[in-house]
mmCIF file of C-alpha atoms and ligand atoms in Angstrom:
data_model
loop_
_atom_site.group_PDB
_atom_site.id
_atom_site.type_symbol
_atom_site.label_atom_id
_atom_site.label_comp_id
_atom_site.label_asym_id
_atom_site.label_seq_id
_atom_site.Cartn_x
_atom_site.Cartn_y
_atom_site.Cartn_z
ATOM 1 C CA MET A 1469 -18.015 12.285 2.650
ATOM 2 C CA SER A 1470 -14.436 11.375 1.781
ATOM 3 C CA HIS A 1471 -13.104 8.073 3.078
ATOM 4 C CA ILE A 1472 -9.660 9.665 3.361
ATOM 5 C CA LEU A 1473 -9.076 11.979 6.298
ATOM 6 C CA THR A 1474 -6.282 14.531 6.090
ATOM 7 C CA ASP A 1475 -4.602 16.355 8.922
ATOM 8 C CA LEU A 1476 -1.724 18.801 8.677
ATOM 9 C CA SER A 1477 0.213 19.831 11.729
ATOM 10 C CA ASP A 1478 3.842 20.808 12.349
ATOM 11 C CA GLY A 1479 4.908 19.864 8.814
ATOM 12 C CA ILE A 1480 3.380 16.366 9.047
ATOM 13 C CA LEU A 1481 0.557 15.487 6.649
ATOM 14 C CA THR A 1482 -1.411 12.513 7.935
ATOM 15 C CA LEU A 1483 -3.576 10.605 5.455
ATOM 16 C CA SER A 1484 -5.985 8.199 7.172
ATOM 17 C CA LEU A 1485 -8.059 5.521 5.465
ATOM 18 C CA ASN A 1486 -11.502 5.922 7.007
ATOM 19 C CA ARG A 1487 -13.838 3.192 5.807
ATOM 20 C CA PRO A 1488 -13.575 0.811 8.742
ATOM 21 C CA GLU A 1489 -16.993 -0.769 8.141
ATOM 22 C CA LYS A 1490 -15.499 -2.242 4.946
ATOM 23 C CA LEU A 1491 -12.135 -2.939 6.585
ATOM 24 C CA ASN A 1492 -10.830 0.161 4.780
ATOM 25 C CA ALA A 1493 -11.071 -1.545 1.369
ATOM 26 C CA ILE A 1494 -9.818 1.092 -1.063
ATOM 27 C CA THR A 1495 -12.135 2.425 -3.771
ATOM 28 C CA SER A 1496 -11.168 4.430 -6.869
ATOM 29 C CA ALA A 1497 -12.308 7.629 -5.138
ATOM 30 C CA MET A 1498 -10.054 6.840 -2.161
ATOM 31 C CA TYR A 1499 -7.040 6.252 -4.437
ATOM 32 C CA LEU A 1500 -7.657 9.626 -6.084
ATOM 33 C CA ASP A 1501 -7.875 11.350 -2.688
ATOM 34 C CA LEU A 1502 -4.612 9.706 -1.636
ATOM 35 C CA VAL A 1503 -2.954 10.848 -4.871
ATOM 36 C CA ALA A 1504 -4.235 14.386 -4.283
ATOM 37 C CA GLY A 1505 -2.828 14.274 -0.746
ATOM 38 C CA LEU A 1506 0.597 13.128 -1.943
ATOM 39 C CA ARG A 1507 0.618 15.771 -4.696
ATOM 40 C CA SER A 1508 -0.228 18.527 -2.233
ATOM 41 C CA ALA A 1509 2.543 17.256 0.055
ATOM 42 C CA SER A 1510 5.039 17.399 -2.840
ATOM 43 C CA ALA A 1511 3.995 20.918 -3.792
ATOM 44 C CA ASP A 1512 3.914 22.382 -0.286
ATOM 45 C CA ILE A 1513 7.341 23.290 1.044
ATOM 46 C CA GLY A 1514 5.864 23.353 4.545
ATOM 47 C CA ILE A 1515 5.018 19.635 4.435
ATOM 48 C CA ARG A 1516 8.100 17.635 5.409
ATOM 49 C CA VAL A 1517 6.734 14.120 5.860
ATOM 50 C CA VAL A 1518 3.585 12.097 5.182
ATOM 51 C CA VAL A 1519 2.115 9.500 7.532
ATOM 52 C CA LEU A 1520 -0.217 6.911 6.000
ATOM 53 C CA ARG A 1521 -2.473 5.220 8.560
ATOM 54 C CA ALA A 1522 -5.993 3.913 9.025
ATOM 55 C CA GLU A 1523 -8.959 4.272 11.359
ATOM 56 C CA GLY A 1524 -10.400 1.185 13.035
ATOM 57 C CA ALA A 1525 -8.960 -2.242 13.715
ATOM 58 C CA ASN A 1526 -7.489 -2.831 10.252
ATOM 59 C CA PHE A 1527 -5.087 -1.054 7.935
ATOM 60 C CA THR A 1528 -6.881 -2.147 4.767
ATOM 61 C CA ALA A 1529 -8.444 -5.245 3.162
ATOM 62 C CA GLY A 1530 -6.922 -4.051 -0.121
ATOM 63 C CA ASN A 1531 -8.540 -2.922 -3.323
ATOM 64 C CA ASP A 1532 -12.336 -2.851 -3.199
ATOM 65 C CA ILE A 1533 -13.390 -6.077 -4.911
ATOM 66 C CA ASN A 1534 -16.532 -4.453 -6.334
ATOM 67 C CA ASP A 1535 -14.263 -2.033 -8.199
ATOM 68 C CA PHE A 1536 -12.189 -4.975 -9.488
ATOM 69 C CA MET A 1537 -15.416 -6.541 -10.737
ATOM 70 C CA THR A 1538 -16.425 -3.481 -12.765
ATOM 71 C CA ALA A 1539 -12.925 -2.531 -13.976
ATOM 72 C CA ALA A 1540 -12.419 -2.678 -17.739
ATOM 73 C CA ASN A 1541 -9.214 -2.194 -19.767
ATOM 74 C CA LEU A 1542 -7.326 -0.263 -17.102
ATOM 75 C CA ASP A 1543 -4.491 1.937 -18.303
ATOM 76 C CA MET A 1544 -1.809 3.638 -16.196
ATOM 77 C CA ASP A 1545 -4.269 6.484 -15.484
ATOM 78 C CA ALA A 1546 -6.612 4.164 -13.597
ATOM 79 C CA PRO A 1547 -6.871 5.412 -9.998
ATOM 80 C CA GLY A 1548 -5.092 2.416 -8.434
ATOM 81 C CA PHE A 1549 -2.173 2.720 -10.851
ATOM 82 C CA GLN A 1550 -2.049 6.499 -10.310
ATOM 83 C CA PHE A 1551 -1.667 5.806 -6.591
ATOM 84 C CA ILE A 1552 1.085 3.249 -7.196
ATOM 85 C CA ARG A 1553 3.014 5.695 -9.380
ATOM 86 C CA ALA A 1554 2.471 8.484 -6.831
ATOM 87 C CA ILE A 1555 3.952 6.505 -3.921
ATOM 88 C CA HIS A 1556 6.814 5.292 -6.100
ATOM 89 C CA GLU A 1557 7.633 8.857 -7.168
ATOM 90 C CA PHE A 1558 6.971 10.534 -3.809
ATOM 91 C CA GLU A 1559 10.199 12.286 -2.903
ATOM 92 C CA LYS A 1560 9.582 13.151 0.767
ATOM 93 C CA PRO A 1561 9.600 10.701 3.676
ATOM 94 C CA LEU A 1562 6.593 8.382 3.762
ATOM 95 C CA ILE A 1563 5.818 6.597 7.016
ATOM 96 C CA ALA A 1564 3.102 3.976 7.521
ATOM 97 C CA VAL A 1565 1.311 2.727 10.611
ATOM 98 C CA VAL A 1566 -0.251 -0.717 10.296
ATOM 99 C CA GLN A 1567 -2.691 -2.511 12.568
ATOM 100 C CA GLY A 1568 -4.829 -5.539 11.804
ATOM 101 C CA ARG A 1569 -5.049 -6.668 8.215
ATOM 102 C CA ALA A 1570 -2.876 -5.276 5.445
ATOM 103 C CA VAL A 1571 -4.092 -7.092 2.329
ATOM 104 C CA GLY A 1572 -2.885 -6.667 -1.261
ATOM 105 C CA ILE A 1573 -2.033 -3.024 -1.890
ATOM 106 C CA GLY A 1574 -2.095 -2.691 1.923
ATOM 107 C CA THR A 1575 1.131 -4.691 1.966
ATOM 108 C CA THR A 1576 2.655 -3.724 -1.383
ATOM 109 C CA ALA A 1577 2.319 0.019 -0.619
ATOM 110 C CA LEU A 1578 4.552 -0.557 2.422
ATOM 111 C CA LEU A 1579 7.404 -1.496 0.088
ATOM 112 C CA HIS A 1580 7.396 2.191 -0.931
ATOM 113 C CA CYS A 1581 7.433 3.533 2.624
ATOM 114 C CA ASP A 1582 10.612 4.645 4.341
ATOM 115 C CA LEU A 1583 9.517 3.370 7.739
ATOM 116 C CA VAL A 1584 6.643 1.138 8.809
ATOM 117 C CA PHE A 1585 5.433 1.089 12.418
ATOM 118 C CA ALA A 1586 3.393 -2.046 13.091
ATOM 119 C CA HIS A 1587 0.966 -2.811 15.890
ATOM 120 C CA PRO A 1588 1.338 -6.405 17.207
ATOM 121 C CA SER A 1589 -2.075 -7.172 15.622
ATOM 122 C CA ALA A 1590 -0.730 -6.455 12.124
ATOM 123 C CA SER A 1591 -0.934 -9.214 9.532
ATOM 124 C CA PHE A 1592 0.173 -8.981 5.948
ATOM 125 C CA SER A 1593 -0.917 -10.792 2.788
ATOM 126 C CA MET A 1594 -0.633 -10.473 -0.953
ATOM 127 C CA PRO A 1595 -3.299 -12.912 -2.240
ATOM 128 C CA PHE A 1596 -3.009 -11.838 -5.879
ATOM 129 C CA VAL A 1597 -2.509 -15.371 -7.215
ATOM 130 C CA THR A 1598 -5.406 -16.689 -5.125
ATOM 131 C CA LEU A 1599 -7.581 -14.035 -6.817
ATOM 132 C CA GLY A 1600 -6.317 -14.995 -10.283
ATOM 133 C CA LEU A 1601 -4.211 -11.812 -10.434
ATOM 134 C CA VAL A 1602 -0.509 -10.969 -10.406
ATOM 135 C CA PRO A 1603 1.531 -8.854 -7.961
ATOM 136 C CA GLU A 1604 1.392 -5.077 -8.390
ATOM 137 C CA ALA A 1605 3.064 -1.857 -7.186
ATOM 138 C CA GLY A 1606 6.490 -3.153 -8.154
ATOM 139 C CA SER A 1607 6.167 -5.871 -5.501
ATOM 140 C CA SER A 1608 7.375 -8.629 -7.824
ATOM 141 C CA PHE A 1609 10.692 -6.739 -7.819
ATOM 142 C CA LEU A 1610 10.733 -5.023 -4.417
ATOM 143 C CA PHE A 1611 9.481 -7.935 -2.311
ATOM 144 C CA ALA A 1612 11.811 -10.420 -4.010
ATOM 145 C CA ASP A 1613 14.634 -7.906 -3.501
ATOM 146 C CA LEU A 1614 13.786 -7.799 0.210
ATOM 147 C CA VAL A 1615 13.323 -11.503 0.961
ATOM 148 C CA GLY A 1616 14.887 -13.401 -1.961
ATOM 149 C CA HIS A 1617 13.212 -15.275 -4.805
ATOM 150 C CA GLN A 1618 12.212 -18.400 -2.877
ATOM 151 C CA LYS A 1619 10.538 -16.657 0.069
ATOM 152 C CA ALA A 1620 8.787 -14.278 -2.361
ATOM 153 C CA ALA A 1621 7.564 -17.252 -4.400
ATOM 154 C CA GLU A 1622 6.279 -18.939 -1.208
ATOM 155 C CA VAL A 1623 4.335 -15.825 -0.157
ATOM 156 C CA PHE A 1624 2.972 -14.966 -3.616
ATOM 157 C CA PHE A 1625 2.146 -18.539 -4.695
ATOM 158 C CA SER A 1626 0.373 -19.415 -1.420
ATOM 159 C CA GLY A 1627 -1.363 -16.069 -0.809
ATOM 160 C CA GLU A 1628 -1.013 -16.844 2.912
ATOM 161 C CA SER A 1629 -0.668 -14.129 5.516
ATOM 162 C CA PHE A 1630 2.261 -13.540 7.857
ATOM 163 C CA ASP A 1631 2.443 -11.702 11.164
ATOM 164 C CA ALA A 1632 4.250 -8.594 12.335
ATOM 165 C CA HIS A 1633 7.284 -10.513 13.615
ATOM 166 C CA ALA A 1634 7.742 -12.287 10.283
ATOM 167 C CA ALA A 1635 7.328 -8.922 8.534
ATOM 168 C CA MET A 1636 9.983 -7.371 10.735
ATOM 169 C CA LYS A 1637 12.388 -10.244 10.057
ATOM 170 C CA MET A 1638 11.841 -9.656 6.331
ATOM 171 C CA GLY A 1639 12.570 -5.931 6.667
ATOM 172 C CA LEU A 1640 9.027 -4.963 5.692
ATOM 173 C CA VAL A 1641 8.347 -3.226 9.019
ATOM 174 C CA SER A 1642 10.799 -1.202 11.067
ATOM 175 C CA SER A 1643 9.292 -1.629 14.531
ATOM 176 C CA ILE A 1644 6.456 -3.336 16.401
ATOM 177 C CA GLY A 1645 4.671 -1.766 19.352
ATOM 178 C CA GLU A 1646 1.282 -1.311 21.009
ATOM 179 C CA ASN A 1647 1.745 2.442 20.506
ATOM 180 C CA ALA A 1648 2.719 2.270 16.820
ATOM 181 C CA ASP A 1649 0.691 5.426 16.030
ATOM 182 C CA GLU A 1650 2.496 7.505 18.676
ATOM 183 C CA GLN A 1651 5.884 6.107 17.674
ATOM 184 C CA ALA A 1652 5.235 7.041 14.038
ATOM 185 C CA THR A 1653 4.145 10.557 14.972
ATOM 186 C CA ALA A 1654 7.188 11.018 17.207
ATOM 187 C CA PHE A 1655 9.538 9.864 14.454
ATOM 188 C CA ALA A 1656 7.761 12.024 11.857
ATOM 189 C CA ALA A 1657 8.150 15.028 14.169
ATOM 190 C CA LYS A 1658 11.868 14.299 14.440
ATOM 191 C CA ILE A 1659 12.373 14.176 10.660
ATOM 192 C CA ALA A 1660 10.206 17.253 10.141
ATOM 193 C CA LEU A 1661 12.906 19.208 11.992
ATOM 194 C CA GLN A 1662 15.764 17.905 9.823
ATOM 195 C CA PRO A 1663 17.050 19.980 6.857
ATOM 196 C CA PRO A 1664 14.450 19.149 4.153
ATOM 197 C CA THR A 1665 16.723 19.200 1.088
ATOM 198 C CA ALA A 1666 19.178 16.814 2.739
ATOM 199 C CA ILE A 1667 16.276 14.476 3.559
ATOM 200 C CA VAL A 1668 14.883 14.531 0.004
ATOM 201 C CA ASN A 1669 18.319 14.009 -1.548
ATOM 202 C CA THR A 1670 19.068 11.141 0.832
ATOM 203 C CA LYS A 1671 15.790 9.422 -0.043
ATOM 204 C CA ALA A 1672 16.582 9.833 -3.759
ATOM 205 C CA LEU A 1673 20.024 8.293 -3.212
ATOM 206 C CA LEU A 1674 18.560 5.362 -1.271
ATOM 207 C CA LYS A 1675 16.203 4.686 -4.183
ATOM 208 C CA SER A 1676 18.612 5.419 -7.016
ATOM 209 C CA ARG A 1677 19.734 1.788 -7.427
ATOM 210 C CA SER A 1678 16.199 0.529 -8.013
ATOM 211 C CA HIS A 1679 14.061 3.497 -9.043
ATOM 212 C CA ASP A 1680 14.062 3.082 -12.828
ATOM 213 C CA ALA A 1681 13.900 -0.703 -12.682
ATOM 214 C CA VAL A 1682 10.868 -0.477 -10.385
ATOM 215 C CA SER A 1683 9.154 1.994 -12.758
ATOM 216 C CA ALA A 1684 9.533 -0.524 -15.580
ATOM 217 C CA VAL A 1685 8.263 -3.394 -13.406
ATOM 218 C CA ILE A 1686 5.239 -1.333 -12.308
ATOM 219 C CA GLN A 1687 4.305 -0.874 -15.994
ATOM 220 C CA ALA A 1688 4.808 -4.531 -16.867
ATOM 221 C CA GLU A 1689 2.822 -5.695 -13.827
ATOM 222 C CA ALA A 1690 0.001 -3.267 -14.679
ATOM 223 C CA GLN A 1691 -0.399 -4.755 -18.175
ATOM 224 C CA LEU A 1692 -0.606 -8.304 -16.842
ATOM 225 C CA PHE A 1693 -2.809 -7.202 -13.947
ATOM 226 C CA SER A 1694 -5.324 -5.437 -16.235
ATOM 227 C CA ARG A 1695 -5.532 -8.494 -18.458
ATOM 228 C CA ALA A 1696 -5.878 -10.806 -15.449
ATOM 229 C CA LEU A 1697 -8.783 -8.733 -14.076
ATOM 230 C CA GLN A 1698 -10.862 -9.870 -17.086
ATOM 231 C CA SER A 1699 -9.891 -13.535 -16.783
ATOM 232 C CA ASP A 1700 -12.237 -16.329 -15.703
ATOM 233 C CA GLU A 1701 -9.833 -17.170 -12.867
ATOM 234 C CA ALA A 1702 -10.220 -13.681 -11.412
ATOM 235 C CA ARG A 1703 -13.940 -13.261 -12.131
ATOM 236 C CA ASP A 1704 -14.682 -16.581 -10.391
ATOM 237 C CA ALA A 1705 -12.614 -15.502 -7.363
ATOM 238 C CA PHE A 1706 -14.372 -12.102 -7.148
ATOM 239 C CA MET A 1707 -17.790 -13.778 -7.439
ATOM 240 C CA ARG A 1708 -16.857 -16.240 -4.685
ATOM 241 C CA PHE A 1709 -15.981 -13.299 -2.402
ATOM 242 C CA LEU A 1710 -19.012 -11.195 -3.291
ATOM 243 C CA SER A 1711 -21.509 -14.059 -2.927
ATOM 244 C CA ARG A 1712 -19.953 -15.711 0.144
ATOM 245 C CA LYS A 1713 -22.554 -14.405 2.591
ATOM 246 C CA GLY A 1714 -25.596 -14.938 0.433
HETATM 247 N N1 COA B 1390 -13.543 -5.154 -1.119
HETATM 248 C C1 COA B 1390 -14.820 -4.838 -0.847
HETATM 249 N N2 COA B 1390 -15.391 -5.072 0.353
HETATM 250 C C2 COA B 1390 -14.624 -5.648 1.291
HETATM 251 C C3 COA B 1390 -13.303 -6.011 1.061
HETATM 252 C C4 COA B 1390 -12.752 -5.733 -0.206
HETATM 253 N N3 COA B 1390 -11.480 -5.995 -0.489
HETATM 254 N N4 COA B 1390 -12.793 -6.573 2.178
HETATM 255 C C5 COA B 1390 -13.787 -6.556 3.083
HETATM 256 N N5 COA B 1390 -14.888 -6.002 2.542
HETATM 257 C C6 COA B 1390 -16.184 -5.788 3.210
HETATM 258 C C7 COA B 1390 -16.978 -7.058 3.274
HETATM 259 O O1 COA B 1390 -17.701 -7.266 2.082
HETATM 260 C C8 COA B 1390 -17.857 -6.789 4.463
HETATM 261 O O2 COA B 1390 -18.909 -5.943 4.050
HETATM 262 P P1 COA B 1390 -20.438 -6.257 4.548
HETATM 263 O O3 COA B 1390 -20.361 -6.184 6.053
HETATM 264 O O4 COA B 1390 -21.236 -5.173 3.918
HETATM 265 O O5 COA B 1390 -20.748 -7.635 4.067
HETATM 266 C C9 COA B 1390 -16.985 -5.969 5.387
HETATM 267 O O6 COA B 1390 -15.973 -5.417 4.564
HETATM 268 C C10 COA B 1390 -16.308 -6.817 6.467
HETATM 269 O O7 COA B 1390 -15.586 -7.854 5.826
HETATM 270 P P2 COA B 1390 -15.782 -9.405 6.192
HETATM 271 O O8 COA B 1390 -15.359 -10.217 5.016
HETATM 272 O O9 COA B 1390 -17.143 -9.645 6.730
HETATM 273 O O10 COA B 1390 -14.708 -9.562 7.386
HETATM 274 P P3 COA B 1390 -13.986 -10.886 7.845
HETATM 275 O O11 COA B 1390 -13.289 -10.513 9.091
HETATM 276 O O12 COA B 1390 -14.945 -12.044 7.864
HETATM 277 O O13 COA B 1390 -12.906 -11.223 6.715
HETATM 278 C C11 COA B 1390 -11.108 -10.682 5.184
HETATM 279 C C12 COA B 1390 -11.806 -10.363 6.531
HETATM 280 C C13 COA B 1390 -10.023 -9.648 4.960
HETATM 281 C C14 COA B 1390 -10.508 -12.107 5.240
HETATM 282 C C15 COA B 1390 -12.153 -10.648 4.042
HETATM 283 O O14 COA B 1390 -12.918 -9.449 4.164
HETATM 284 C C16 COA B 1390 -11.528 -10.667 2.678
HETATM 285 O O15 COA B 1390 -11.061 -11.708 2.222
HETATM 286 N N6 COA B 1390 -11.539 -9.499 1.975
HETATM 287 C C17 COA B 1390 -11.030 -9.412 0.643
HETATM 288 C C18 COA B 1390 -9.526 -9.208 0.686
HETATM 289 C C19 COA B 1390 -8.950 -9.153 -0.707
HETATM 290 O O16 COA B 1390 -8.903 -10.157 -1.389
HETATM 291 N N7 COA B 1390 -8.542 -7.959 -1.149
HETATM 292 C C20 COA B 1390 -8.009 -7.714 -2.446
HETATM 293 C C21 COA B 1390 -6.532 -7.973 -2.424
HETATM 294 S S1 COA B 1390 -5.777 -7.769 -3.999
#
């Protein structure tokens, strides 16, 4: 059974993370399903907008740590990096709905979304440094661009989480509400009725200042990230997580 649910209605493709028993931690197979979903949305003229959301109380606890543990010499074709490139290159509107925890890629993916609807329970964290890793998905550029160097350094260096209100102040989420899912669907329905070429061109213009720079940063981060995955700092952190209940 796939841990990614897809639903297509009225030009809106909804991709839902569906592994709530593991807080929607994302495995390689899930990344590949997400990439396939985004590719099908690009290719299908009838799909006007994609909504990324999750089942259960949490958006996602980030990359599956078991997969980090077994990863070796990742190149840009590794599933996680394929997903990062796919959201960076996705040319149609991408809307996210976040509730509960958004850890790691759960937060950095939002930097590639056009709108983010947050439930009041949403909390965000990018604990890469705490895990002996480095930021990914262009976040070392995009997050610093959003909040400034010092705030970005505070968040990355500490690995601490911040709540929906802080995220909204930063510009990482566009609205907060108990009915974030419904609000996202209503907004997606509105854009699905707009002229599609004008929407795609407008998104491209909004990203034109940063697109190529972000592509280069994604590559540079990926090299450091792959190396860091093999480091003692990271291996010790993964082992601490995996053995914490035993
Ligand atoms: N990878 C793999 N499994 C994960 C996971 C992850 N990133 N996050 C949570 N899980 C699993 C847990 O192992 C646990 O499985 P189990 O019930 O079979 O033991 C289940 O999901 C519930 O998680 P648990 O840790 O018991 O929930 P919690 O509420 O006590 O803690 C977190 C929540 C998010 C603080 C904690 O799960 C955590 O730190 N996860 C790792 C987050 C992370 O570092 N992600 C990578 C970012 S780059």
